Short mmCIF file of C-alpha atoms in Angstrom, two decimals:
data_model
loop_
_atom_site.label_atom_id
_atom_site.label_comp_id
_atom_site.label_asym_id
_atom_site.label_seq_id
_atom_site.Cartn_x
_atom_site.Cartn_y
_atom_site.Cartn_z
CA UNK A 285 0.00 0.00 0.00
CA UNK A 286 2.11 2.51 -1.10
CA UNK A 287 1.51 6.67 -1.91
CA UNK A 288 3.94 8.54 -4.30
CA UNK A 289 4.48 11.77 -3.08
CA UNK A 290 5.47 14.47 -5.96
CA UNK A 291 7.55 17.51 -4.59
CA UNK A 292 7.64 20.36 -6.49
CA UNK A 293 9.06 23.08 -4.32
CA UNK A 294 12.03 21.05 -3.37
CA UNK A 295 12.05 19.41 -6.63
CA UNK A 296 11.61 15.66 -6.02
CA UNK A 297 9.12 12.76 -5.83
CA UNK A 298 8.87 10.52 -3.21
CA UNK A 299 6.63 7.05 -2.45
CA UNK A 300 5.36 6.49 0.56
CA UNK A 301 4.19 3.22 2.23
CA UNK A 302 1.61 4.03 4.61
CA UNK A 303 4.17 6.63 5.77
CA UNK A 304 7.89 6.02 6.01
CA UNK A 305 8.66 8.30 3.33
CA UNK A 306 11.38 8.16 0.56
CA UNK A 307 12.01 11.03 -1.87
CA UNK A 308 12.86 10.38 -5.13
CA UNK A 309 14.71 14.01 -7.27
CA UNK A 310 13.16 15.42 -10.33
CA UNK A 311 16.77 16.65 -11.38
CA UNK A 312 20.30 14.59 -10.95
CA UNK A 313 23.60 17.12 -10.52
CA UNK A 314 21.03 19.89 -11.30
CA UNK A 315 20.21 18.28 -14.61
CA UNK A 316 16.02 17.71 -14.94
CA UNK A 317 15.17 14.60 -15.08
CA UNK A 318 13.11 12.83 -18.11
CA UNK A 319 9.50 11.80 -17.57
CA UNK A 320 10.44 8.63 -18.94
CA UNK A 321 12.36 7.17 -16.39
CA UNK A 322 10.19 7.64 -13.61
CA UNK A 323 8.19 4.30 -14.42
CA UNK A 324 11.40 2.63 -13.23
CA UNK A 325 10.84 4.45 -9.48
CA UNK A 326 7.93 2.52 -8.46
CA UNK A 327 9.44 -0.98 -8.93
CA UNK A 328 12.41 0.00 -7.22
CA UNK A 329 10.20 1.29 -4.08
CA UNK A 330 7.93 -2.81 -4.35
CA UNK A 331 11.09 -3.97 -4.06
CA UNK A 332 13.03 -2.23 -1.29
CA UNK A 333 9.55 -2.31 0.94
CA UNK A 334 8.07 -5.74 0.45
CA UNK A 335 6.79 -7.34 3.77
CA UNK A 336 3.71 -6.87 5.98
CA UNK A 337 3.10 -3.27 7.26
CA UNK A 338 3.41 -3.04 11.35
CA UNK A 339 1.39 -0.15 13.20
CA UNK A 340 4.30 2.35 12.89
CA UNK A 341 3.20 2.24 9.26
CA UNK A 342 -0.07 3.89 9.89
CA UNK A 343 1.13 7.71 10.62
CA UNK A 344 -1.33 9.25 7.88
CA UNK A 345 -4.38 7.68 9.80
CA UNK A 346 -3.96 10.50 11.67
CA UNK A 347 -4.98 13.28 9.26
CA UNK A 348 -8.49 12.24 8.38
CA UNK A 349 -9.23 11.72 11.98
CA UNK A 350 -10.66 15.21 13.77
CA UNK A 351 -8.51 18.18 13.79
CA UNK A 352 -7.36 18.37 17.50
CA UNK A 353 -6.51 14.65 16.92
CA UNK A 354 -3.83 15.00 14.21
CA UNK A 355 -3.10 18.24 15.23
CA UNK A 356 -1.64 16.39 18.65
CA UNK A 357 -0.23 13.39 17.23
CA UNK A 358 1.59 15.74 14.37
CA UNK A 359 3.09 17.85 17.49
CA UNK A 360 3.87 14.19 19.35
CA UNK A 361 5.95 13.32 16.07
CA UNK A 362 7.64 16.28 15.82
CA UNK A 363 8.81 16.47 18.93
CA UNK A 364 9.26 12.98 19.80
CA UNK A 365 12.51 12.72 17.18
CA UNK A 366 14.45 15.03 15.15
CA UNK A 367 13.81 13.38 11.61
CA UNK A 368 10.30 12.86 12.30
CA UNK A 369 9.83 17.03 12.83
CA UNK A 370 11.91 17.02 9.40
CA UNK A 371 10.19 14.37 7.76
CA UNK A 372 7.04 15.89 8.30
CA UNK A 373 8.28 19.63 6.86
CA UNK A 374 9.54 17.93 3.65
CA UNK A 375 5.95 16.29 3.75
CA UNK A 376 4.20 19.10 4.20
CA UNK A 377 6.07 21.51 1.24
CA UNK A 378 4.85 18.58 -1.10
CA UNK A 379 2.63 19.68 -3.98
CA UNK A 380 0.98 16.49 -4.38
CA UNK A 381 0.73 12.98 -3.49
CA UNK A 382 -0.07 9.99 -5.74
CA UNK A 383 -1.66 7.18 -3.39
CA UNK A 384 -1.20 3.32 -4.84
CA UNK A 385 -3.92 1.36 -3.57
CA UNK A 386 -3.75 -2.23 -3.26
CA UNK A 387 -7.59 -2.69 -3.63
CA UNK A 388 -9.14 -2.63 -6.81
CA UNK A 389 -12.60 -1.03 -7.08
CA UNK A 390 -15.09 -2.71 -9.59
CA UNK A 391 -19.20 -1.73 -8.70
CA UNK A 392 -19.59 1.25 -10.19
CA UNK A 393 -19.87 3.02 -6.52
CA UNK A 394 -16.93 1.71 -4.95
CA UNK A 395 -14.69 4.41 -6.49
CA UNK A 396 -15.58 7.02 -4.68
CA UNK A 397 -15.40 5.21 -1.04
CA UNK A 398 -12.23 3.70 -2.20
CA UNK A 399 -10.79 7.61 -3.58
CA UNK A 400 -12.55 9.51 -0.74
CA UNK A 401 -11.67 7.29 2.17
CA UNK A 402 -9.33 4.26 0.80
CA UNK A 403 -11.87 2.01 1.24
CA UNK A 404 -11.70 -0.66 3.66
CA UNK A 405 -7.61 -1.70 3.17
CA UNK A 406 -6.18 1.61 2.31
CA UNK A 407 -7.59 3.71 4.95
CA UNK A 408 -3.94 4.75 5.78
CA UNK A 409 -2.64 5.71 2.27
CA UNK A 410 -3.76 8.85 2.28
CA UNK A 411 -2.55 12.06 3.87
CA UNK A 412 -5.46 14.52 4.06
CA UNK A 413 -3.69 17.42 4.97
CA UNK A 414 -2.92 18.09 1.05
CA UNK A 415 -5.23 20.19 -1.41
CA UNK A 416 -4.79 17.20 -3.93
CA UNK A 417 -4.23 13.74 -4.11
CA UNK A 418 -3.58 11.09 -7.16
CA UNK A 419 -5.16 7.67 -6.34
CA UNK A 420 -4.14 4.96 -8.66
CA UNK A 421 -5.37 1.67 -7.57
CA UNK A 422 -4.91 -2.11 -8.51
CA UNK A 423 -5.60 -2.20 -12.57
CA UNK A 424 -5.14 0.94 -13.37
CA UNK A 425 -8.50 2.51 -11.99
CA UNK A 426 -7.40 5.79 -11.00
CA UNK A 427 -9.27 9.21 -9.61
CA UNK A 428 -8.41 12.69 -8.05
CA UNK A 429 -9.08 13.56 -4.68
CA UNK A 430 -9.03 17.74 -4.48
CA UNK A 431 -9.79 19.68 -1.62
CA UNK A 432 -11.57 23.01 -2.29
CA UNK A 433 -10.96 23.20 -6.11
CA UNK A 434 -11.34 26.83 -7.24
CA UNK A 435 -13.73 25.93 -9.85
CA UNK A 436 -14.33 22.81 -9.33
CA UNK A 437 -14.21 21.11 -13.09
CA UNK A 438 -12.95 24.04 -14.82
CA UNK A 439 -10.27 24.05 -12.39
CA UNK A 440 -8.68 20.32 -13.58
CA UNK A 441 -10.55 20.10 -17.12
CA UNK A 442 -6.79 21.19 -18.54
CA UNK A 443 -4.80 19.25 -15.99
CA UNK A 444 -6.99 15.87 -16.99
CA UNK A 445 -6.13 16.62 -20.77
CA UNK A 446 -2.61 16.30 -19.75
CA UNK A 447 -2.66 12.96 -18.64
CA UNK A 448 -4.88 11.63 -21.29
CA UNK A 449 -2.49 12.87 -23.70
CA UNK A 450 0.26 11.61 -21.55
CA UNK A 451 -1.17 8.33 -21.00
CA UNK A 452 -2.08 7.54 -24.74
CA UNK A 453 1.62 8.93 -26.29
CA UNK A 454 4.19 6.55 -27.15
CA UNK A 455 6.86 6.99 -25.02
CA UNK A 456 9.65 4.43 -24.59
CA UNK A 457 10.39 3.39 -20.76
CA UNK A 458 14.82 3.59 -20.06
CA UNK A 459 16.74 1.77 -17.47
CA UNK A 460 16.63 3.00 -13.78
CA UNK A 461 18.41 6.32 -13.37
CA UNK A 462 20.76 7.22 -10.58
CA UNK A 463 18.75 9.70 -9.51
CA UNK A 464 15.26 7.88 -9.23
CA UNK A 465 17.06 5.89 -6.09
CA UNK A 466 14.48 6.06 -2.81
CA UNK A 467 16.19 8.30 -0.04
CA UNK A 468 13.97 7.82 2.91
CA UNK A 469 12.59 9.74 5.09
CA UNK A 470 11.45 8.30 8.63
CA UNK A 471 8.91 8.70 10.96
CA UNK A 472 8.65 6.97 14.08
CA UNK A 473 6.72 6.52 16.41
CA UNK A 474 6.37 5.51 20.63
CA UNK A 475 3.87 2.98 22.57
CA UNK A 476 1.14 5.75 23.37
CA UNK A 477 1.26 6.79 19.44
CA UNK A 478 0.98 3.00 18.33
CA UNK A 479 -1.65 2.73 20.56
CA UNK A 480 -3.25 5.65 19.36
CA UNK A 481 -3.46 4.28 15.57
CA UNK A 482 -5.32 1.41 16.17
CA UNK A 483 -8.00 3.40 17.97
CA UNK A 484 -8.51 5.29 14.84
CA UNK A 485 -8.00 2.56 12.52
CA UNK A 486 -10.86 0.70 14.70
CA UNK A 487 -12.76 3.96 14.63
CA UNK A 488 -12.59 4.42 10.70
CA UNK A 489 -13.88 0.44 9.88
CA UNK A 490 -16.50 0.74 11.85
CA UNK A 491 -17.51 3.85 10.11
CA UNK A 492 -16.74 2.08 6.65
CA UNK A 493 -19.40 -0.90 7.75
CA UNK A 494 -21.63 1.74 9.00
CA UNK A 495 -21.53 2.73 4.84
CA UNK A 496 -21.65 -0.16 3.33
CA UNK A 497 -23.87 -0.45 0.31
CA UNK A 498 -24.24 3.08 0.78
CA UNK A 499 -24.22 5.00 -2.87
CA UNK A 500 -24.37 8.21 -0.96
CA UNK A 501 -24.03 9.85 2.33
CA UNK A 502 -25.60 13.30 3.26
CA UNK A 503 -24.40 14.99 6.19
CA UNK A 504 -27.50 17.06 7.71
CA UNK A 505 -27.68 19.34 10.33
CA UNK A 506 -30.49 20.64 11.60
CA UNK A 507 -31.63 23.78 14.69
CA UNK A 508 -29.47 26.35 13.15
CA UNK A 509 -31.98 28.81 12.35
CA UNK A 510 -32.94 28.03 9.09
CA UNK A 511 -36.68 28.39 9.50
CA UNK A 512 -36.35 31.83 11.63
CA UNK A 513 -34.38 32.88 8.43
CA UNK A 514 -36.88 32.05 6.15
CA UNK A 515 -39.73 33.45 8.18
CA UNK A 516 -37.53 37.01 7.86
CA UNK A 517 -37.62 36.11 4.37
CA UNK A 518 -33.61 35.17 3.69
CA UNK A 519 -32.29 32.79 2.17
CA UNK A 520 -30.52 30.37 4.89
CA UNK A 521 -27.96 29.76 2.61
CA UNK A 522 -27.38 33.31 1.15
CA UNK A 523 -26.93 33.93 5.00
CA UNK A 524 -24.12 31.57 5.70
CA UNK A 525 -22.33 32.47 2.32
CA UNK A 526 -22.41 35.99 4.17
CA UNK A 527 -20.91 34.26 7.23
CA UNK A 528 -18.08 32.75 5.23
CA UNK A 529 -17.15 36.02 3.39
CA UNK A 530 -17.19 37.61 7.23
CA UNK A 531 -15.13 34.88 8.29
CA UNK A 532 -12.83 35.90 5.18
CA UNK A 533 -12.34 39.04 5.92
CA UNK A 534 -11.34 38.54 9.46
CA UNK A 535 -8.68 35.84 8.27
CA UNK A 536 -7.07 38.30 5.33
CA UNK A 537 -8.02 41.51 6.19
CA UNK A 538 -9.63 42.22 3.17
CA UNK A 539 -12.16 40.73 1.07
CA UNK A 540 -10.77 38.21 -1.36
CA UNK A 541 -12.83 37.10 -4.46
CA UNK A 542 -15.17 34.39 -4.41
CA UNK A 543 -17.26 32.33 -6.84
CA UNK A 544 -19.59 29.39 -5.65
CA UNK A 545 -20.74 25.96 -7.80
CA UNK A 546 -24.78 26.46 -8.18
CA UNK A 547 -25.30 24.15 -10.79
CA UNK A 548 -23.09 21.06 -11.66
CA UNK A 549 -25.40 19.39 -14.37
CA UNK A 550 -22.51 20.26 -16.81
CA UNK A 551 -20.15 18.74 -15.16
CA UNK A 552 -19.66 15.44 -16.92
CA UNK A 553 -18.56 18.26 -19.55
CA UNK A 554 -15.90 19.47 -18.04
CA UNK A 555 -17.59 23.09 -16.32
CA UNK A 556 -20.03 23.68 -13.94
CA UNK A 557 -22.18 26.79 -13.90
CA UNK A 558 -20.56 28.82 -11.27
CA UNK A 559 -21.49 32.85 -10.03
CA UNK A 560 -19.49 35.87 -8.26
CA UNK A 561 -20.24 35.84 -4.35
CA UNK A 562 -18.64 38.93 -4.01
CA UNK A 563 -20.34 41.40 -5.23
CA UNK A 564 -21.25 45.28 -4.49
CA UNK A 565 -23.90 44.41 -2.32
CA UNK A 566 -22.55 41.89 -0.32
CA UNK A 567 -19.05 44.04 -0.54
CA UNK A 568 -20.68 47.00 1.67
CA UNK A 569 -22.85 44.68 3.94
CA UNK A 570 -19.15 42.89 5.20
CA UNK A 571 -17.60 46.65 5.36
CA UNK A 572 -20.72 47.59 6.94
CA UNK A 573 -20.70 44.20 9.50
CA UNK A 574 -17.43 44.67 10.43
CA UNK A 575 -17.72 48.55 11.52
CA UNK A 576 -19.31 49.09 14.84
CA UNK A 577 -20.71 52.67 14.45
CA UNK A 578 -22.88 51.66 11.69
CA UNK A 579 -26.18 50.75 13.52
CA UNK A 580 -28.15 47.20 13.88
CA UNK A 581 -30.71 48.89 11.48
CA UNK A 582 -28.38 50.07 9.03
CA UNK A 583 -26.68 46.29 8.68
CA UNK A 584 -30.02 44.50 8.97
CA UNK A 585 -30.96 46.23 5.63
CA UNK A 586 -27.65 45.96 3.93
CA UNK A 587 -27.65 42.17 5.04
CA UNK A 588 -30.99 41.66 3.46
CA UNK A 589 -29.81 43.17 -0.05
CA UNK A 590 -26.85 41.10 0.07
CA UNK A 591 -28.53 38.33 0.60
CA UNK A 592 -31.20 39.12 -2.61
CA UNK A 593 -28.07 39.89 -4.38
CA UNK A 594 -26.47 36.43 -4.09
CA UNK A 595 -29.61 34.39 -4.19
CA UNK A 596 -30.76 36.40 -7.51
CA UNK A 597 -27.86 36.75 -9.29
#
């Protein structure tokens, strides 16, 4: 069970089995390296980590789990050895990681518990923490995992026409290269953190049995205010787009732009209909929100036009 990690910002690839993780350069004495050698890596990393994974190898069941959870046990690694605290930075600069599952999904719905969650064998080949993630499974099935796409489709329409392209050229595979050799990079781990990752392994497959022959799963929360909203005729979600763009400001110090999926029926065609969050209206109701002269009165009534603005765009 064994992720590639890609590194971009310190130039490398690594793969990473269930965590103990080995980088692998993009460039030998400061010479790039071609595309097709790095078939050759993966073999070499089957090879040099055959035999059956022990707890230790479980570090990235951390990161799904809640945050206070991994943020501890990432703060218990760091500190518990040097080259865990630098294994962990080099981890963490990564721009990607490609995850090689063991399990092969075949029903046409276990994809996306297999890609989402690893399904019930690869719950620890993923590391959550990153905004996206390669799966490539047993037989080739393969999938994206992204976290908070910009535009959803639009965003990875181009990057998906790479790799067909990629994956239907001819392109002859060379020998290893000296520079496609694992380096590894270790994390390890005490009683109380071993202990720690079986809870949460035991945690995630009862969740995953909990699922089972489940095609879909909506989270719903209700007694937030939704019908008291309504009955002061706003839209409930218009509302909470105004908390987020609130929440925005307070985290930048200025209002960044925003655009928000509304329809994704054109998906399968590579866009989504998307629309502007931010605009003039809701701009002066977050100036407005966030200045403490302006009176309840005044913001009440600006609130109420942004939210008309965003629900009738």
């Amino acid at each position: 069970m064994i992720p590639a990690v890609s590194q971009v910002i310190q130039l490398g690839e690594g793969v990473v089995r269930k965590v103990p993780v080995p980088r692998i350069s993009f460039a030998f004495e400061y010479v790039p390296i071609g595309i097709e050698y790095f078939p050759r890596s993966f073999p070499l990393h089957f090879e040099s980590r055959s035999g059956p994974l022990k707890c230790g190898d479980l570090h990235a069941i951390f990161t799904p789990d809640n945050r206070d959870s991994w943020t501890e046990a990432r703060q218990t690694l760091q500190e518990l050895d040097r080259d865990n605290a630098v294994s962990i930075a080099t981890i963490e600069t990564l721009a990607l990681i490609v995850a090689l599952d063991e399990a092969p999904p075949l029903t046409a719905t276990e994809p996306v518990s297999q890609f989402h969650y690893g399904g019930k064998n690869d719950a620890a080949n993923r590391w959550q923490d990153k905004s996206i993630q390669f799966v490539i499974c047993s037989k080739g099935i393969s999938g994206i995992v992204g976290e908070h796409t910009m535009l959803d489709a639009l965003t990875l329409d181009e990057l998906m026409g790479d790799q067909f392209t990629a994956t239907h050229a001819s392109r002859s595979r060379h020998a290893a290269h000296d520079g496609l050799i694992p380096v590894y990079m270790p994390l390890k781990t005490d009683t109380a953190l071993d202990t720690r990752m079986i809870k949460v392994q035991g945690e995630y497959t009862a969740s995953m049995a909990s699922m089972a022959g489940s095609e879909h799963v909506n989270m719903l929360s209700g007694g937030y205010g939704a019908a008291f909203l309504r009955a002061q005729k706003l839209s409930p979600k218009s509302v909470f787009q105004m908390v987020v763009q609130l929440a925005a400001l307070a985290t930048f110090s200025y209002i960044p732009p925003c655009w928000e999926t509304v329809n994704q029926a054109h998906c399968h065609l590579g866009r989504v209909d998307i629309i502007q969050v931010v605009v003039p209206a809701v701009v002066t109701f977050v100036q407005a929100a966030a200045d403490s002269p302006v009176p309840m009165s005044q913001r009440r009534a600006l609130l109420v036009n942004a939210t008309h603005a965003h629900s009738r765009p």
